[in-house]
């Protein structure tokens, strides 16, 4: 009896549904966290190997993207070799980890509820989970602006772009996009440490 396999569009729909239902559990070993940790671990040795910081950054980005692509392809391919249903499961799980609609909505709603209660201290704390800058002195308007800007930016990063790349190339392409996005959030800063090293990631 031949196993019935799902078309890519159904894998994507199931993955999006999973994200909307359960979001991003803190206990789950999220691939993006693993990618970010891997990238950070490469920084020191690559700076040592490649004395030019720009070249070190380029090689770090290439290594992280290549490793992510190889790992995702190997996981999907290996799973399908075990059984088509195992392949479907792994593909859906990888796609699911690329989406972050529920998590984003929950963070934004937490900020909104704090503002409705006029609890600026809690709103500042909540919005700090959404942005990379200091939020201790933000007023109500600035908190609102920060939350809206974060939702707009992360809707692209956590919803529309992963869907786009998933449609183009399945879970492997979606994971490659997430590796690029993670590199940007890890090294893409305009400061003394990352101005040269991080330009390729940015």
CSV table of C-alpha atoms in Angstrom, one decimal:
chain,number,residue,atom,x,y,z
A,1,UNK,CA,0.0,0.0,0.0
A,2,UNK,CA,1.5,3.4,-1.1
A,3,UNK,CA,1.5,6.1,1.6
A,4,UNK,CA,-0.5,9.2,0.7
A,5,UNK,CA,1.7,12.3,0.7
A,6,UNK,CA,0.7,15.9,1.0
A,7,UNK,CA,1.4,18.6,-1.5
A,8,UNK,CA,3.6,21.5,-0.4
A,9,UNK,CA,0.7,23.9,-0.1
A,10,UNK,CA,-1.0,21.6,2.4
A,11,UNK,CA,2.2,21.3,4.4
A,12,UNK,CA,2.4,25.1,4.6
A,13,UNK,CA,-1.2,25.4,5.6
A,14,UNK,CA,-0.8,22.8,8.3
A,15,UNK,CA,2.4,24.5,9.6
A,16,UNK,CA,0.6,27.9,9.7
A,17,UNK,CA,-2.3,26.3,11.6
A,18,UNK,CA,0.1,24.8,14.1
A,19,UNK,CA,1.7,28.2,14.7
A,20,UNK,CA,-1.7,29.8,15.2
A,21,UNK,CA,-2.8,27.1,17.6
A,22,UNK,CA,0.3,26.6,19.8
A,23,UNK,CA,2.7,29.5,18.9
A,24,UNK,CA,6.3,29.2,20.0
A,25,UNK,CA,6.6,27.1,23.3
A,26,UNK,CA,9.6,28.1,25.3
A,27,UNK,CA,10.6,24.5,25.9
A,28,UNK,CA,10.8,23.7,22.2
A,29,UNK,CA,14.4,23.6,20.8
A,30,UNK,CA,13.7,26.2,18.1
A,31,UNK,CA,16.0,26.0,15.1
A,32,UNK,CA,16.3,29.8,15.0
A,33,UNK,CA,17.8,29.8,18.5
A,34,UNK,CA,20.2,27.0,17.4
A,35,UNK,CA,21.2,29.0,14.3
A,36,UNK,CA,21.8,32.1,16.4
A,37,UNK,CA,23.9,30.2,18.9
A,38,UNK,CA,25.9,28.6,16.1
A,39,UNK,CA,26.5,31.9,14.5
A,40,UNK,CA,27.7,33.4,17.8
A,41,UNK,CA,30.0,30.5,18.4
A,42,UNK,CA,31.7,31.0,15.0
A,43,UNK,CA,32.4,34.7,15.5
A,44,UNK,CA,35.6,34.4,17.7
A,45,UNK,CA,37.3,31.6,15.8
A,46,UNK,CA,36.5,33.2,12.4
A,47,UNK,CA,37.8,36.5,13.6
A,48,UNK,CA,41.0,34.7,14.6
A,49,UNK,CA,41.3,32.8,11.3
A,50,UNK,CA,40.4,35.7,9.0
A,51,UNK,CA,42.2,38.8,10.3
A,52,UNK,CA,40.1,41.1,8.0
A,53,UNK,CA,36.8,41.5,9.9
A,54,UNK,CA,34.8,42.0,6.7
A,55,UNK,CA,36.1,38.7,5.3
A,56,UNK,CA,35.5,37.0,8.7
A,57,UNK,CA,31.9,38.2,8.6
A,58,UNK,CA,31.4,37.0,5.0
A,59,UNK,CA,32.8,33.5,5.8
A,60,UNK,CA,30.7,33.3,9.0
A,61,UNK,CA,27.5,34.1,7.0
A,62,UNK,CA,28.4,31.6,4.2
A,63,UNK,CA,29.1,28.9,6.8
A,64,UNK,CA,25.9,29.5,8.8
A,65,UNK,CA,23.7,29.6,5.6
A,66,UNK,CA,25.3,26.6,4.1
A,67,UNK,CA,25.1,24.6,7.4
A,68,UNK,CA,21.4,25.5,7.8
A,69,UNK,CA,20.7,24.5,4.2
A,70,UNK,CA,22.5,21.2,4.6
A,71,UNK,CA,20.9,20.4,7.9
A,72,UNK,CA,17.4,21.1,6.7
A,73,UNK,CA,17.9,19.2,3.4
A,74,UNK,CA,19.5,16.3,5.3
A,75,UNK,CA,16.6,16.2,7.8
A,76,UNK,CA,13.9,16.2,5.2
A,77,UNK,CA,15.7,13.8,2.8
A,78,UNK,CA,16.6,11.4,5.6
A,79,UNK,CA,13.0,11.5,7.0
A,80,UNK,CA,11.5,10.7,3.6
A,81,UNK,CA,13.9,7.8,3.2
A,82,UNK,CA,12.7,6.4,6.5
A,83,UNK,CA,9.0,6.7,5.4
A,84,UNK,CA,7.0,9.3,3.4
A,85,UNK,CA,4.9,10.1,6.4
A,86,UNK,CA,8.0,10.8,8.5
A,87,UNK,CA,9.1,13.1,5.7
A,88,UNK,CA,5.8,14.9,5.8
A,89,UNK,CA,6.0,15.3,9.6
A,90,UNK,CA,9.6,16.7,9.5
A,91,UNK,CA,8.7,19.0,6.6
A,92,UNK,CA,5.7,20.4,8.5
A,93,UNK,CA,7.7,20.8,11.7
A,94,UNK,CA,10.5,22.7,10.0
A,95,UNK,CA,7.9,25.0,8.3
A,96,UNK,CA,6.1,25.5,11.5
A,97,UNK,CA,9.3,26.8,13.2
A,98,UNK,CA,9.7,29.4,10.5
A,99,UNK,CA,6.4,31.1,11.3
A,100,UNK,CA,5.7,33.4,14.3
A,101,UNK,CA,2.3,34.9,13.9
A,102,UNK,CA,0.8,33.9,17.2
A,103,UNK,CA,3.9,34.8,19.2
A,104,UNK,CA,4.0,38.2,17.6
A,105,UNK,CA,0.3,38.8,18.2
A,106,UNK,CA,0.6,37.8,21.9
A,107,UNK,CA,3.5,40.2,22.5
A,108,UNK,CA,1.7,43.0,20.8
A,109,UNK,CA,-1.5,42.3,22.8
A,110,UNK,CA,0.4,42.2,26.1
A,111,UNK,CA,1.7,45.8,25.4
A,112,UNK,CA,-1.8,46.9,24.4
A,113,UNK,CA,-3.3,45.6,27.6
A,114,UNK,CA,-0.7,47.3,29.7
A,115,UNK,CA,-1.3,50.6,28.0
A,116,UNK,CA,-5.1,50.2,28.5
A,117,UNK,CA,-4.4,49.8,32.2
A,118,UNK,CA,-2.1,52.9,32.1
A,119,UNK,CA,0.7,50.7,33.4
A,120,UNK,CA,3.6,52.3,31.6
A,121,UNK,CA,6.2,50.4,33.6
A,122,UNK,CA,4.7,47.1,32.5
A,123,UNK,CA,4.2,48.3,28.9
A,124,UNK,CA,7.9,49.3,28.7
A,125,UNK,CA,8.8,45.9,30.0
A,126,UNK,CA,6.5,44.1,27.5
A,127,UNK,CA,7.7,46.1,24.5
A,128,UNK,CA,11.3,45.4,25.4
A,129,UNK,CA,10.7,41.8,24.3
A,130,UNK,CA,9.7,43.2,20.8
A,131,UNK,CA,12.5,45.7,20.1
A,132,UNK,CA,16.3,45.7,20.5
A,133,UNK,CA,16.7,49.1,22.0
A,134,UNK,CA,16.4,50.5,25.6
A,135,UNK,CA,12.7,51.1,26.5
A,136,UNK,CA,13.1,52.3,30.1
A,137,UNK,CA,12.4,56.0,29.3
A,138,UNK,CA,9.7,55.6,26.6
A,139,UNK,CA,6.4,57.4,27.0
A,140,UNK,CA,3.0,56.1,25.9
A,141,UNK,CA,3.3,57.3,22.3
A,142,UNK,CA,6.8,56.0,21.9
A,143,UNK,CA,5.8,52.6,23.3
A,144,UNK,CA,2.9,52.4,20.9
A,145,UNK,CA,5.2,53.4,18.0
A,146,UNK,CA,7.8,50.8,18.9
A,147,UNK,CA,5.2,48.1,19.2
A,148,UNK,CA,3.6,49.0,15.8
A,149,UNK,CA,7.0,49.2,14.1
A,150,UNK,CA,8.0,45.8,15.5
A,151,UNK,CA,4.7,44.2,14.4
A,152,UNK,CA,5.2,45.6,10.9
A,153,UNK,CA,8.8,44.4,10.6
A,154,UNK,CA,8.3,41.1,12.2
A,155,UNK,CA,5.2,40.3,10.2
A,156,UNK,CA,7.5,40.2,7.2
A,157,UNK,CA,10.2,38.3,9.0
A,158,UNK,CA,7.8,35.8,10.8
A,159,UNK,CA,4.9,35.4,8.3
A,160,UNK,CA,5.0,36.8,4.8
A,161,UNK,CA,8.7,36.1,3.9
A,162,UNK,CA,8.8,32.6,5.3
A,163,UNK,CA,5.5,31.8,3.4
A,164,UNK,CA,7.0,33.2,0.2
A,165,UNK,CA,10.2,31.2,0.4
A,166,UNK,CA,8.3,28.1,1.5
A,167,UNK,CA,6.2,28.3,-1.6
A,168,UNK,CA,9.3,28.7,-3.7
A,169,UNK,CA,11.4,25.9,-2.2
A,170,UNK,CA,9.7,24.2,0.6
A,171,UNK,CA,11.1,23.9,4.2
A,172,UNK,CA,14.7,24.0,3.0
A,173,UNK,CA,14.2,27.4,1.4
A,174,UNK,CA,12.2,28.7,4.4
A,175,UNK,CA,15.0,27.6,6.7
A,176,UNK,CA,17.6,29.3,4.5
A,177,UNK,CA,15.6,32.5,4.8
A,178,UNK,CA,15.4,32.2,8.6
A,179,UNK,CA,19.2,31.7,8.7
A,180,UNK,CA,19.7,34.9,6.8
A,181,UNK,CA,17.3,36.8,9.0
A,182,UNK,CA,18.9,35.4,12.1
A,183,UNK,CA,22.4,36.5,10.9
A,184,UNK,CA,21.0,40.0,10.5
A,185,UNK,CA,19.6,40.1,14.0
A,186,UNK,CA,22.8,38.6,15.4
A,187,UNK,CA,25.5,40.7,13.7
A,188,UNK,CA,23.7,43.4,11.7
A,189,UNK,CA,24.5,46.4,13.9
A,190,UNK,CA,26.1,49.7,13.1
A,191,UNK,CA,28.6,49.8,16.0
A,192,UNK,CA,32.3,49.4,16.4
A,193,UNK,CA,32.2,45.7,16.9
A,194,UNK,CA,30.0,44.8,13.9
A,195,UNK,CA,30.3,47.6,11.4
A,196,UNK,CA,32.7,45.5,9.2
A,197,UNK,CA,32.1,42.0,10.5
A,198,UNK,CA,28.3,42.3,10.4
A,199,UNK,CA,27.8,44.1,7.0
A,200,UNK,CA,27.5,40.8,5.1
A,201,UNK,CA,24.9,39.5,7.5
A,202,UNK,CA,23.0,42.8,7.4
